């Protein structure tokens, strides 16, 4: 460690605090809003002291939204479940398809392999809206519109390229000699993939899976067009809070808190695993 | 037990030919050292034999069986890599056990096998460690143990001592020959260290640019190098190379060095009148009194002890620098004027243009310990 003066340490502390406040403020503010009623939220000037209420959360969990113009049914818990189901299944399917494909692209240079890999990546360049119109027509013909299978399929546009390209890099980082050594020891290529490549690329696969999960979770436009109320994820479901009697800020905040909780928990859990696994270190002498 | 036979192997990467129509035979139980500078194709050759890359042309026979199209896991060879290539997520024990696991041996057989080879290589106490917790020497021994544990009839060792420190390299250079001999396996050993090559090889194949330049026993390579390049690679201190033009007088063929005529064996008759390079091993030179026959006047410039010998840098009257070595403990030479004599029987003559050695069969037997 370099020697640092007291002044330097103080300045560094101040700078860190400023950065943390800057990034954390919106989240803290939303968290506070989720415990307030619309009236206290919209008060001017805004106040830090308020009487907390759980009304927003009860409304979300019971599915009964009480507004000035009467009681409204909202399917927030259903939406949350849809989000969890769609994101998890999409990522699972993408991992199942993407990881072996990434290994193939990393280890075997076959004719056109670069072109195929790039084509897959290019799915990420296309504006979603451009793809959506023809896709909707096809899906309606095929009977895939408003089905989980259809949505998971479309979500592959988000997840698969991401996983393929990130995981491919991790596979390429494994020295070929390590895999050769396992082959020469008498194991098949499939055993080598399972026992050597997969564990060594594990942290990379986890990172890619996590990113893909977050992207899938945050997706809005695919689900908006292709899913009706009972299949919608939270991102689309949140539109329900814009009611005829105004925007329900309290409920929106509570919904945000609830919907970022799974991704946040996953990220925190995976982070521990990522750091643990990333330092392989034993390859070179 | 298995012999190894390579027939007309060609390997290209894009437009570059890495191995050019290479044929090589290693007898059952023999240790062949592949020696050469990096980029010579040694490692590629080893990988072809192991089966992890395929040749573009040619055949690979192991134990007389054509293995050219057989996958690596069915060739039954053992291999140790230059960078160790240990599995970072497995303990040393599991690393060493992988060849036995592939044969579906029982747990007790695996345990016994790993422990016996670990004991042999003195790594019994670190078997539970992950590779990152091992020292370089332990990693190297683990990699070696993994290659040995299955008692493969053919062992491929790719410069296994490259990444370990000098002390350990010396230790292993002493230990390895016995270890390999005990196993009775056929060994192909790749190295860039000529001392390792001389110490381990029954025969040495000197490679450069994908071609075997010379194949012979360590003594042949040292005494009769095929060309200047090989003469320069083997020997420490390096061979002295001087431009000469042999001539003939009443007593036979001679070369003029600092106006002194040094007579060469009659076999060099063909070299008369050609532009040549004479190669003089530092140990073929010795200090003599001024009056001695063939004494060449020189100036002593510097003296360096080099392990078991002392190397003296001298300058001839024409300003050419020459290295002279003598065993440590032999009487020294004060700085200033001195005279050296040449043991002309061990002089090597090369064609200046092609670098090839000019044919001569006057091999004097290698004096003990001189090469190593």
XYZ file of C-alpha atoms in Angstrom:
657
model
C 0.000 0.000 0.000
C 1.107 3.476 -0.797
C 1.394 5.889 2.066
C -1.486 8.331 2.066
C -1.689 11.530 4.030
C -4.574 12.339 6.359
C -5.821 15.081 4.049
C -5.857 12.712 1.117
C -7.853 10.179 3.075
C -10.403 12.777 4.144
C -10.803 14.062 0.598
C -11.204 10.527 -0.654
C -13.867 9.866 1.974
C -15.762 13.007 0.999
C -15.602 12.115 -2.676
C -16.851 8.597 -1.989
C -19.704 9.905 0.135
C -20.768 12.293 -2.629
C -20.768 9.523 -5.198
C -22.746 7.190 -2.948
C -25.313 9.897 -2.168
C -25.642 10.744 -5.848
C -26.321 7.163 -6.872
C -28.296 6.018 -3.877
C -30.590 9.048 -3.548
C -33.237 7.993 -6.094
C -33.463 4.547 -4.579
C -33.726 5.861 -1.035
C -36.316 8.415 -2.142
C -38.418 5.757 -3.845
C -38.108 3.554 -0.778
C -39.422 6.435 1.357
C -42.192 7.229 -1.098
C -43.401 3.655 -0.916
C -44.368 4.252 2.737
C -46.296 7.454 2.058
C -49.702 8.299 0.720
C -50.132 10.296 -2.452
C -50.977 13.415 -0.442
C -47.748 13.420 1.582
C -45.679 12.653 -1.500
C -47.106 15.571 -3.457
C -46.702 18.045 -0.622
C -44.638 21.120 -1.464
C -41.975 21.481 -0.209
C -41.238 17.748 0.165
C -40.766 16.639 3.741
C -38.421 14.114 5.191
C -40.571 13.472 8.243
C -43.829 11.642 7.650
C -46.053 9.045 9.180
C -45.224 5.742 7.464
C -48.054 3.672 6.094
C -48.160 0.163 4.727
C -51.261 0.944 2.682
C -49.365 0.848 -0.630
C -47.996 -2.604 0.038
C -51.338 -3.986 1.237
C -52.997 -2.606 -1.864
C -50.423 -4.334 -4.075
C -50.533 -7.624 -2.262
C -54.333 -7.810 -1.981
C -54.720 -6.499 -5.520
C -57.273 -3.863 -4.536
C -56.358 -0.342 -5.470
C -58.530 2.237 -3.758
C -58.670 5.568 -5.523
C -60.920 8.568 -5.200
C -63.093 7.223 -7.977
C -63.579 3.787 -6.470
C -61.800 0.437 -6.076
C -59.704 -0.949 -8.883
C -58.406 -4.476 -9.398
C -54.725 -4.658 -10.125
C -52.825 -7.818 -10.946
C -49.499 -6.737 -9.491
C -48.672 -10.002 -7.738
C -49.611 -11.861 -10.895
C -47.317 -9.535 -12.870
C -44.499 -10.095 -10.447
C -44.894 -13.845 -10.807
C -44.927 -13.455 -14.609
C -41.694 -11.489 -14.444
C -40.018 -14.109 -12.300
C -41.267 -16.950 -14.479
C -40.476 -15.316 -17.823
C -37.020 -14.094 -16.831
C -35.942 -17.299 -15.142
C -37.164 -19.562 -17.916
C -35.707 -17.336 -20.635
C -32.312 -17.274 -18.972
C -32.438 -21.025 -18.376
C -33.254 -21.699 -22.025
C -30.610 -19.204 -23.176
C -27.979 -20.844 -20.961
C -28.915 -24.281 -22.202
C -28.546 -23.177 -25.818
C -25.936 -20.453 -25.459
C -23.275 -22.107 -23.339
C -22.631 -25.098 -25.628
C -22.809 -22.763 -28.619
C -20.324 -20.405 -26.977
C -17.995 -23.352 -26.370
C -18.261 -24.384 -29.997
C -17.504 -20.858 -31.180
C -14.599 -20.545 -28.758
C -12.907 -23.852 -29.478
C -13.769 -24.827 -33.022
C -13.116 -22.515 -35.888
C -15.412 -23.884 -38.555
C -16.410 -22.346 -41.848
C -18.580 -19.311 -41.221
C -18.344 -19.546 -37.426
C -17.473 -15.875 -37.083
C -20.357 -14.904 -39.360
C -22.859 -16.926 -37.399
C -21.641 -15.543 -34.102
C -21.836 -12.019 -35.438
C -25.312 -12.528 -36.827
C -26.442 -13.622 -33.387
C -24.896 -10.516 -31.880
C -26.559 -8.319 -34.488
C -29.955 -9.234 -33.031
C -29.008 -6.828 -30.290
C -28.498 -3.978 -32.744
C -31.943 -4.155 -34.314
C -34.437 -1.730 -32.781
C -37.000 -3.830 -30.963
C -39.914 -1.967 -32.482
C -38.722 -2.790 -35.973
C -38.806 -6.487 -35.185
C -42.065 -6.345 -33.298
C -44.569 -5.613 -35.996
C -43.763 -8.564 -38.270
C -43.220 -10.707 -35.194
C -46.704 -9.898 -33.882
C -48.248 -10.891 -37.197
C -46.329 -14.146 -37.297
C -47.122 -14.925 -33.698
C -50.813 -14.372 -34.260
C -50.731 -16.748 -37.231
C -48.767 -19.331 -35.279
C -50.890 -19.005 -32.183
C -47.895 -17.878 -30.138
C -49.200 -14.412 -29.318
C -49.994 -14.035 -25.655
C -48.399 -17.315 -24.649
C -45.516 -17.879 -22.245
C -43.713 -19.932 -24.883
C -43.961 -17.112 -27.393
C -42.638 -14.577 -24.903
C -39.768 -16.797 -23.781
C -38.900 -17.313 -27.412
C -38.801 -13.578 -28.078
C -36.808 -13.020 -24.891
C -34.074 -15.156 -26.473
C -33.380 -12.138 -28.670
C -32.274 -10.420 -25.492
C -30.646 -13.262 -23.563
C -29.013 -15.515 -26.113
C -26.572 -13.085 -27.797
C -25.547 -11.696 -24.440
C -24.793 -15.102 -22.961
C -23.171 -16.377 -26.129
C -20.718 -13.524 -26.423
C -19.810 -13.165 -22.778
C -19.403 -16.884 -22.151
C -17.450 -17.358 -25.357
C -14.836 -14.934 -24.062
C -14.552 -16.889 -20.838
C -14.107 -20.168 -22.690
C -11.440 -18.591 -24.867
C -9.583 -17.492 -21.751
C -9.183 -21.083 -20.572
C -5.786 -22.200 -21.885
C -6.290 -24.909 -24.470
C -3.507 -26.904 -22.803
C -5.687 -27.511 -19.758
C -8.349 -29.103 -21.909
C -5.736 -30.995 -23.913
C -4.310 -32.352 -20.674
C -7.702 -33.718 -19.684
C -8.257 -35.260 -23.106
C -4.821 -36.894 -23.068
C -5.562 -38.255 -19.602
C -8.210 -40.303 -21.359
C -11.441 -38.350 -21.131
C -13.893 -37.677 -23.943
C -14.484 -34.160 -25.256
C -17.858 -34.103 -23.558
C -16.338 -35.013 -20.195
C -13.753 -32.285 -20.801
C -16.526 -29.775 -21.469
C -18.402 -30.803 -18.343
C -15.538 -31.263 -15.891
C -13.044 -28.645 -17.093
C -14.557 -25.996 -19.337
C -17.837 -25.536 -17.468
C -16.389 -25.205 -13.940
C -13.618 -22.898 -15.121
C -16.009 -20.671 -17.043
C -18.493 -20.878 -14.152
C -18.052 -17.312 -12.922
C -18.413 -16.031 -16.470
C -21.533 -18.072 -17.027
C -22.969 -16.756 -13.770
C -22.174 -13.165 -14.742
C -23.709 -13.593 -18.174
C -26.770 -15.285 -16.704
C -27.192 -12.492 -14.191
C -26.929 -9.801 -16.850
C -29.333 -11.645 -19.116
C -31.749 -11.979 -16.201
C -31.626 -8.246 -15.519
C -32.149 -7.410 -19.197
C -35.047 -9.836 -19.433
C -36.557 -8.517 -16.213
C -36.372 -4.916 -17.397
C -37.795 -5.621 -20.816
C -40.886 -3.603 -21.558
C -41.690 -3.326 -25.205
C -41.826 -7.009 -26.200
C -44.182 -7.855 -23.389
C -46.280 -4.717 -23.958
C -47.067 -5.732 -27.513
C -47.086 -9.507 -27.275
C -48.777 -10.174 -23.933
C -52.179 -9.394 -22.518
C -52.944 -8.645 -18.881
C -52.536 -12.122 -17.434
C -49.119 -12.701 -19.032
C -47.651 -9.258 -18.437
C -44.512 -8.719 -16.369
C -44.227 -5.928 -13.779
C -42.681 -3.495 -16.220
C -45.867 -3.456 -18.274
C -48.100 -3.986 -15.266
C -46.888 -0.729 -13.741
C -48.944 1.113 -16.364
C -52.019 0.193 -14.341
C -51.039 2.736 -11.724
C -51.775 5.565 -14.104
C -55.443 5.704 -13.287
C -58.244 8.021 -14.294
C -57.951 9.762 -10.945
C -54.233 10.429 -11.197
C -50.910 8.678 -10.936
C -50.577 6.515 -7.828
C -47.022 7.478 -6.823
C -47.137 5.584 -3.558
C -48.140 2.330 -5.178
C -45.672 2.790 -8.035
C -42.884 3.217 -5.505
C -43.956 0.163 -3.566
C -44.174 -1.786 -6.818
C -40.664 -0.675 -7.767
C -39.318 -1.701 -4.391
C -40.938 -5.104 -4.691
C -39.817 -5.630 -8.265
C -36.193 -4.651 -7.822
C -35.863 -6.847 -4.747
C -35.389 -10.147 -6.639
C -32.756 -8.756 -9.023
C -30.976 -6.985 -6.199
C -30.938 -10.128 -4.081
C -29.693 -12.169 -7.017
C -26.957 -9.647 -7.806
C -25.774 -9.562 -4.196
C -25.745 -13.330 -3.981
C -23.996 -13.806 -7.316
C -21.414 -11.121 -6.598
C -19.991 -13.168 -3.766
C -19.727 -16.160 -6.049
C -18.221 -14.133 -8.890
C -15.387 -12.721 -6.831
C -14.643 -16.121 -5.339
C -14.378 -17.838 -8.670
C -12.713 -15.238 -10.832
C -9.194 -15.618 -9.506
C -8.136 -18.846 -11.174
C -4.481 -17.979 -10.926
C -3.070 -21.477 -11.103
C -2.681 -21.740 -14.830
C 0.623 -20.073 -15.529
C 3.745 -20.711 -13.585
C 5.947 -50.425 -24.168
C 5.626 -48.701 -27.462
C 7.774 -47.411 -30.209
C 6.852 -44.225 -32.004
C 7.067 -43.697 -35.699
C 6.339 -40.491 -37.569
C 6.089 -40.728 -41.332
C 6.297 -37.681 -43.578
C 4.418 -35.388 -41.210
C 3.331 -32.059 -42.660
C 1.556 -29.440 -40.590
C 0.594 -26.005 -41.867
C -1.006 -23.071 -40.134
C -2.541 -20.862 -42.797
C 0.276 -20.409 -45.300
C 3.054 -21.201 -42.852
C 4.506 -24.691 -42.843
C 5.319 -25.601 -39.270
C 6.436 -29.167 -39.878
C 7.855 -29.960 -43.272
C 7.754 -33.615 -44.305
C 9.176 -34.798 -41.031
C 9.959 -38.449 -40.354
C 11.277 -39.754 -37.076
C 11.461 -43.064 -35.265
C 11.790 -43.529 -31.533
C 12.625 -47.041 -30.416
C 10.809 -48.800 -27.621
C 12.151 -47.593 -24.288
C 14.324 -44.914 -25.832
C 14.447 -41.295 -24.716
C 14.532 -38.942 -27.679
C 15.130 -35.278 -27.008
C 13.703 -32.743 -29.423
C 15.997 -29.779 -29.227
C 15.726 -26.474 -31.022
C 14.922 -22.793 -30.771
C 11.348 -21.678 -30.137
C 9.270 -21.805 -33.283
C 11.122 -24.886 -34.507
C 7.947 -26.964 -34.318
C 8.852 -29.113 -31.324
C 5.686 -28.460 -29.364
C 3.492 -28.865 -32.432
C 5.135 -32.208 -33.077
C 4.434 -33.334 -29.524
C 0.804 -32.289 -29.812
C 0.425 -34.194 -33.028
C 1.680 -37.307 -31.287
C -0.653 -36.690 -28.344
C -3.543 -36.329 -30.764
C -4.812 -32.909 -29.767
C -4.040 -31.518 -33.193
C -4.118 -33.355 -36.508
C -1.391 -33.429 -39.147
C -2.213 -32.207 -42.653
C -0.265 -35.090 -44.136
C 1.611 -38.102 -42.865
C 1.131 -40.936 -40.442
C 1.697 -41.409 -36.725
C 2.331 -44.946 -35.486
C 2.440 -45.770 -31.799
C 3.540 -49.306 -30.960
C 3.236 -50.134 -34.635
C -0.434 -49.138 -34.706
C -1.673 -46.332 -36.937
C -2.941 -43.656 -34.565
C -3.226 -40.797 -37.060
C -7.012 -40.567 -36.845
C -7.425 -41.814 -33.285
C -8.722 -39.328 -30.715
C -6.378 -38.177 -27.963
C -8.171 -40.058 -25.183
C -7.606 -43.417 -26.870
C -3.881 -43.046 -27.602
C -2.779 -43.928 -24.092
C 0.068 -41.452 -23.924
C 1.119 -39.373 -20.937
C 2.024 -35.743 -21.387
C 3.474 -32.984 -19.222
C 3.121 -29.420 -20.434
C 5.566 -26.562 -20.296
C 3.039 -24.373 -18.476
C 1.996 -27.351 -16.306
C -1.661 -27.112 -17.476
C -2.957 -28.205 -14.081
C -6.700 -28.104 -13.524
C -7.014 -25.050 -11.266
C -10.273 -26.131 -9.657
C -9.013 -29.536 -8.545
C -6.648 -30.493 -5.742
C -3.238 -31.889 -6.597
C -4.602 -35.346 -5.747
C -7.525 -34.993 -8.158
C -5.204 -33.570 -10.793
C -2.952 -36.580 -10.623
C -5.905 -38.954 -10.430
C -7.506 -37.888 -13.733
C -5.826 -40.528 -15.930
C -6.859 -43.256 -13.495
C -10.416 -41.944 -13.272
C -10.683 -42.123 -17.028
C -10.125 -45.873 -16.743
C -12.842 -46.185 -14.136
C -10.404 -47.602 -11.621
C -11.723 -48.244 -8.130
C -11.258 -45.590 -5.460
C -8.661 -47.682 -3.657
C -6.643 -48.282 -6.836
C -6.715 -44.559 -7.584
C -5.624 -43.694 -4.066
C -2.785 -46.202 -4.121
C -1.651 -45.131 -7.578
C -1.650 -41.418 -6.830
C 0.086 -41.856 -3.505
C 2.861 -44.009 -4.864
C 3.687 -41.625 -7.713
C 3.394 -38.653 -5.347
C 5.875 -40.296 -3.017
C 8.241 -40.887 -5.885
C 8.093 -37.210 -6.805
C 8.133 -36.023 -3.182
C 4.813 -34.208 -3.245
C 2.927 -36.494 -0.873
C 2.460 -33.703 1.648
C 0.736 -31.270 -0.707
C -1.813 -33.566 -2.346
C -4.767 -31.776 -0.773
C -3.644 -28.363 -2.065
C -5.154 -26.599 -5.034
C -2.641 -25.704 -7.756
C -2.619 -22.024 -6.766
C -1.329 -23.016 -3.325
C 1.594 -24.939 -4.804
C 5.062 -23.583 -5.486
C 6.336 -23.722 -9.042
C 8.413 -26.774 -8.297
C 5.441 -28.557 -6.756
C 3.259 -27.638 -9.711
C 5.845 -29.035 -12.046
C 6.073 -32.262 -10.045
C 2.293 -32.527 -9.923
C 2.142 -32.166 -13.696
C 4.826 -34.808 -14.050
C 3.016 -37.100 -11.622
C -0.157 -36.737 -13.662
C 1.728 -37.766 -16.784
C 3.367 -40.734 -15.049
C 0.554 -42.087 -12.905
C -1.126 -44.163 -15.583
C 2.214 -45.774 -16.523
C 1.753 -44.799 -20.175
C 4.013 -46.653 -22.610
C 4.731 -43.358 -24.372
C 5.572 -40.237 -22.413
C 5.625 -36.792 -23.967
C 7.380 -34.151 -21.920
C 7.121 -30.621 -23.284
C 9.924 -28.656 -21.710
C 8.725 -29.513 -18.198
C 11.636 -27.763 -16.521
C 11.240 -24.486 -18.409
C 9.240 -22.656 -15.789
C 11.080 -23.756 -12.677
C 14.043 -22.090 -11.031
C 17.642 -23.017 -11.766
C 18.219 -24.992 -8.590
C 15.190 -27.159 -9.094
C 15.998 -27.604 -12.762
C 19.405 -28.936 -11.797
C 17.855 -31.270 -9.234
C 15.311 -32.591 -11.701
C 17.917 -33.011 -14.411
C 19.644 -35.460 -12.110
C 16.450 -37.145 -10.960
C 14.598 -37.462 -14.254
C 16.828 -39.897 -16.155
C 16.549 -42.501 -13.404
C 12.830 -41.872 -13.051
C 12.297 -42.347 -16.770
C 14.564 -45.376 -16.962
C 12.702 -47.036 -14.081
C 9.443 -46.594 -15.931
C 10.839 -48.192 -19.043
C 8.618 -45.924 -21.107
C 9.434 -44.491 -24.494
C 10.005 -40.796 -23.950
C 9.917 -37.796 -26.237
C 11.362 -34.848 -24.393
C 11.283 -31.281 -25.685
C 13.779 -28.750 -24.441
C 15.636 -25.594 -25.368
C 18.401 -26.241 -22.881
C 21.334 -28.088 -24.429
C 22.528 -29.396 -21.068
C 19.137 -30.939 -20.438
C 19.251 -32.452 -23.909
C 22.704 -33.924 -23.330
C 21.806 -35.211 -19.874
C 18.501 -36.867 -20.748
C 18.617 -37.967 -24.324
C 19.609 -41.359 -25.666
C 19.414 -39.519 -28.932
C 18.854 -35.886 -29.759
C 16.928 -34.542 -32.730
C 17.956 -30.967 -33.429
C 15.072 -29.136 -35.059
C 14.743 -25.775 -36.703
C 12.035 -24.392 -38.955
C 10.042 -27.592 -38.913
C 12.853 -29.824 -40.084
C 15.145 -32.200 -38.189
C 18.624 -30.822 -38.908
C 20.549 -33.539 -37.146
C 19.705 -36.731 -35.341
C 22.268 -38.496 -33.216
C 23.592 -39.355 -29.811
C 24.555 -36.448 -27.550
C 28.194 -37.194 -28.279
C 27.661 -37.128 -32.045
C 25.813 -33.826 -31.851
C 28.572 -32.303 -29.774
C 31.505 -33.773 -31.663
C 30.129 -33.723 -35.184
C 27.531 -30.971 -35.393
C 25.939 -30.907 -38.821
C 26.311 -27.167 -39.195
C 27.533 -23.982 -37.545
C 24.150 -23.312 -35.951
C 24.126 -26.627 -34.072
C 27.767 -26.215 -33.070
C 26.864 -22.847 -31.597
C 23.784 -24.151 -29.729
C 25.631 -26.978 -27.962
C 28.392 -26.049 -25.601
C 28.939 -23.473 -22.930
C 30.998 -21.358 -23.360
C 30.068 -21.142 -27.018
C 32.341 -22.526 -29.672
C 34.898 -20.119 -31.174
C 34.200 -19.498 -34.833
C 36.872 -17.941 -37.015
C 36.905 -17.297 -40.757
C 39.753 -19.195 -42.400
C 40.877 -20.348 -45.820
C 42.641 -23.725 -45.572
C 45.747 -24.204 -47.702
C 48.159 -27.031 -48.376
C 51.918 -27.314 -47.802
C 54.376 -30.174 -47.590
C 52.974 -31.361 -44.256
C 49.328 -31.356 -45.321
C 46.267 -29.133 -44.900
C 46.674 -26.107 -42.655
C 44.911 -22.915 -41.696
C 46.658 -19.702 -40.803
C 45.766 -18.314 -37.424
C 47.659 -15.189 -36.373
C 50.409 -16.061 -38.871
C 50.844 -19.486 -37.286
C 50.156 -22.501 -39.439
C 47.849 -24.931 -37.696
C 47.762 -28.273 -39.410
C 44.468 -30.097 -39.695
C 43.729 -33.807 -40.126
C 44.130 -35.034 -43.689
C 40.391 -35.593 -44.001
C 39.940 -31.865 -44.561
C 41.672 -32.106 -47.928
C 38.478 -31.097 -49.721
C 38.380 -27.788 -47.901
C 41.572 -26.446 -49.414
C 41.037 -23.095 -51.070
C 37.423 -22.682 -49.914
C 36.143 -19.960 -47.635
C 35.592 -21.780 -44.365
C 34.808 -21.200 -40.718
C 36.847 -23.093 -38.185
C 35.098 -24.076 -34.980
C 37.262 -24.446 -31.915
C 35.701 -25.585 -28.650
C 37.084 -23.518 -25.771
C 38.226 -26.728 -24.085
C 40.244 -27.667 -27.198
C 42.437 -24.649 -26.547
C 45.098 -24.477 -23.895
C 47.739 -22.080 -22.684
C 51.312 -23.100 -23.573
C 54.806 -21.654 -23.275
C 55.968 -19.292 -25.990
C 58.356 -21.829 -27.480
C 55.883 -24.681 -27.830
C 55.123 -25.918 -31.366
C 52.111 -24.160 -32.898
C 51.932 -21.609 -30.092
C 49.775 -18.630 -31.048
C 50.484 -15.308 -29.363
C 47.464 -13.718 -27.662
C 46.639 -11.088 -25.088
C 44.635 -12.167 -22.049
C 41.673 -9.821 -21.637
C 39.460 -11.224 -18.901
C 38.822 -14.333 -16.880
C 35.472 -15.651 -15.612
C 34.827 -18.692 -13.443
C 31.908 -20.645 -14.925
C 30.765 -23.444 -12.652
C 33.344 -26.182 -12.898
C 35.548 -24.399 -15.384
C 37.301 -21.108 -15.831
C 36.808 -19.216 -19.062
C 39.431 -16.797 -20.329
C 38.799 -14.226 -23.013
C 41.891 -13.644 -25.117
C 42.595 -11.472 -28.129
C 44.734 -12.554 -31.045
C 47.233 -10.267 -32.752
C 44.627 -9.686 -35.465
C 42.139 -8.505 -32.844
C 39.826 -11.559 -32.937
C 38.351 -12.577 -29.596
C 38.607 -16.198 -28.505
C 37.360 -18.052 -25.427
C 39.627 -20.561 -23.755
C 38.368 -22.768 -20.947
C 40.201 -24.914 -18.461
C 39.011 -27.001 -15.509
C 38.708 -25.061 -12.280
C 41.866 -25.476 -10.202
C 44.177 -25.730 -13.193
C 47.036 -23.184 -13.123
C 45.881 -19.787 -14.363
C 47.349 -17.298 -16.744
C 48.333 -13.781 -15.749
C 46.897 -10.898 -17.760
C 49.018 -9.737 -20.630
C 50.899 -11.643 -23.296
C 50.368 -15.388 -23.495
C 50.334 -18.218 -25.993
C 47.691 -20.785 -26.810
C 47.829 -24.068 -28.664
C 45.041 -25.742 -30.569
C 44.069 -29.372 -30.286
C 43.609 -29.527 -34.040
C 42.120 -33.022 -33.990
C 38.915 -31.676 -32.456
C 38.731 -28.622 -34.691
C 35.577 -28.424 -36.788
C 35.529 -26.970 -40.244
C 32.387 -25.483 -41.772
C 31.658 -24.169 -45.219
C 31.274 -20.418 -44.868
C 28.498 -20.016 -47.420
C 26.219 -22.923 -46.433
C 27.209 -23.329 -42.799
C 27.401 -27.109 -43.288
C 30.219 -28.994 -41.639
C 32.857 -30.251 -44.003
C 32.956 -34.044 -43.818
C 35.434 -35.541 -41.426
C 35.200 -38.654 -39.350
C 37.947 -37.956 -36.854
C 35.768 -38.201 -33.796
C 37.803 -38.385 -30.669
C 35.944 -39.865 -27.771
C 34.229 -37.423 -25.510
C 36.209 -36.739 -22.423
C 34.106 -37.337 -19.335
C 32.106 -34.488 -17.944
C 33.210 -32.082 -20.582
C 29.868 -31.750 -22.271
C 27.776 -31.464 -19.159
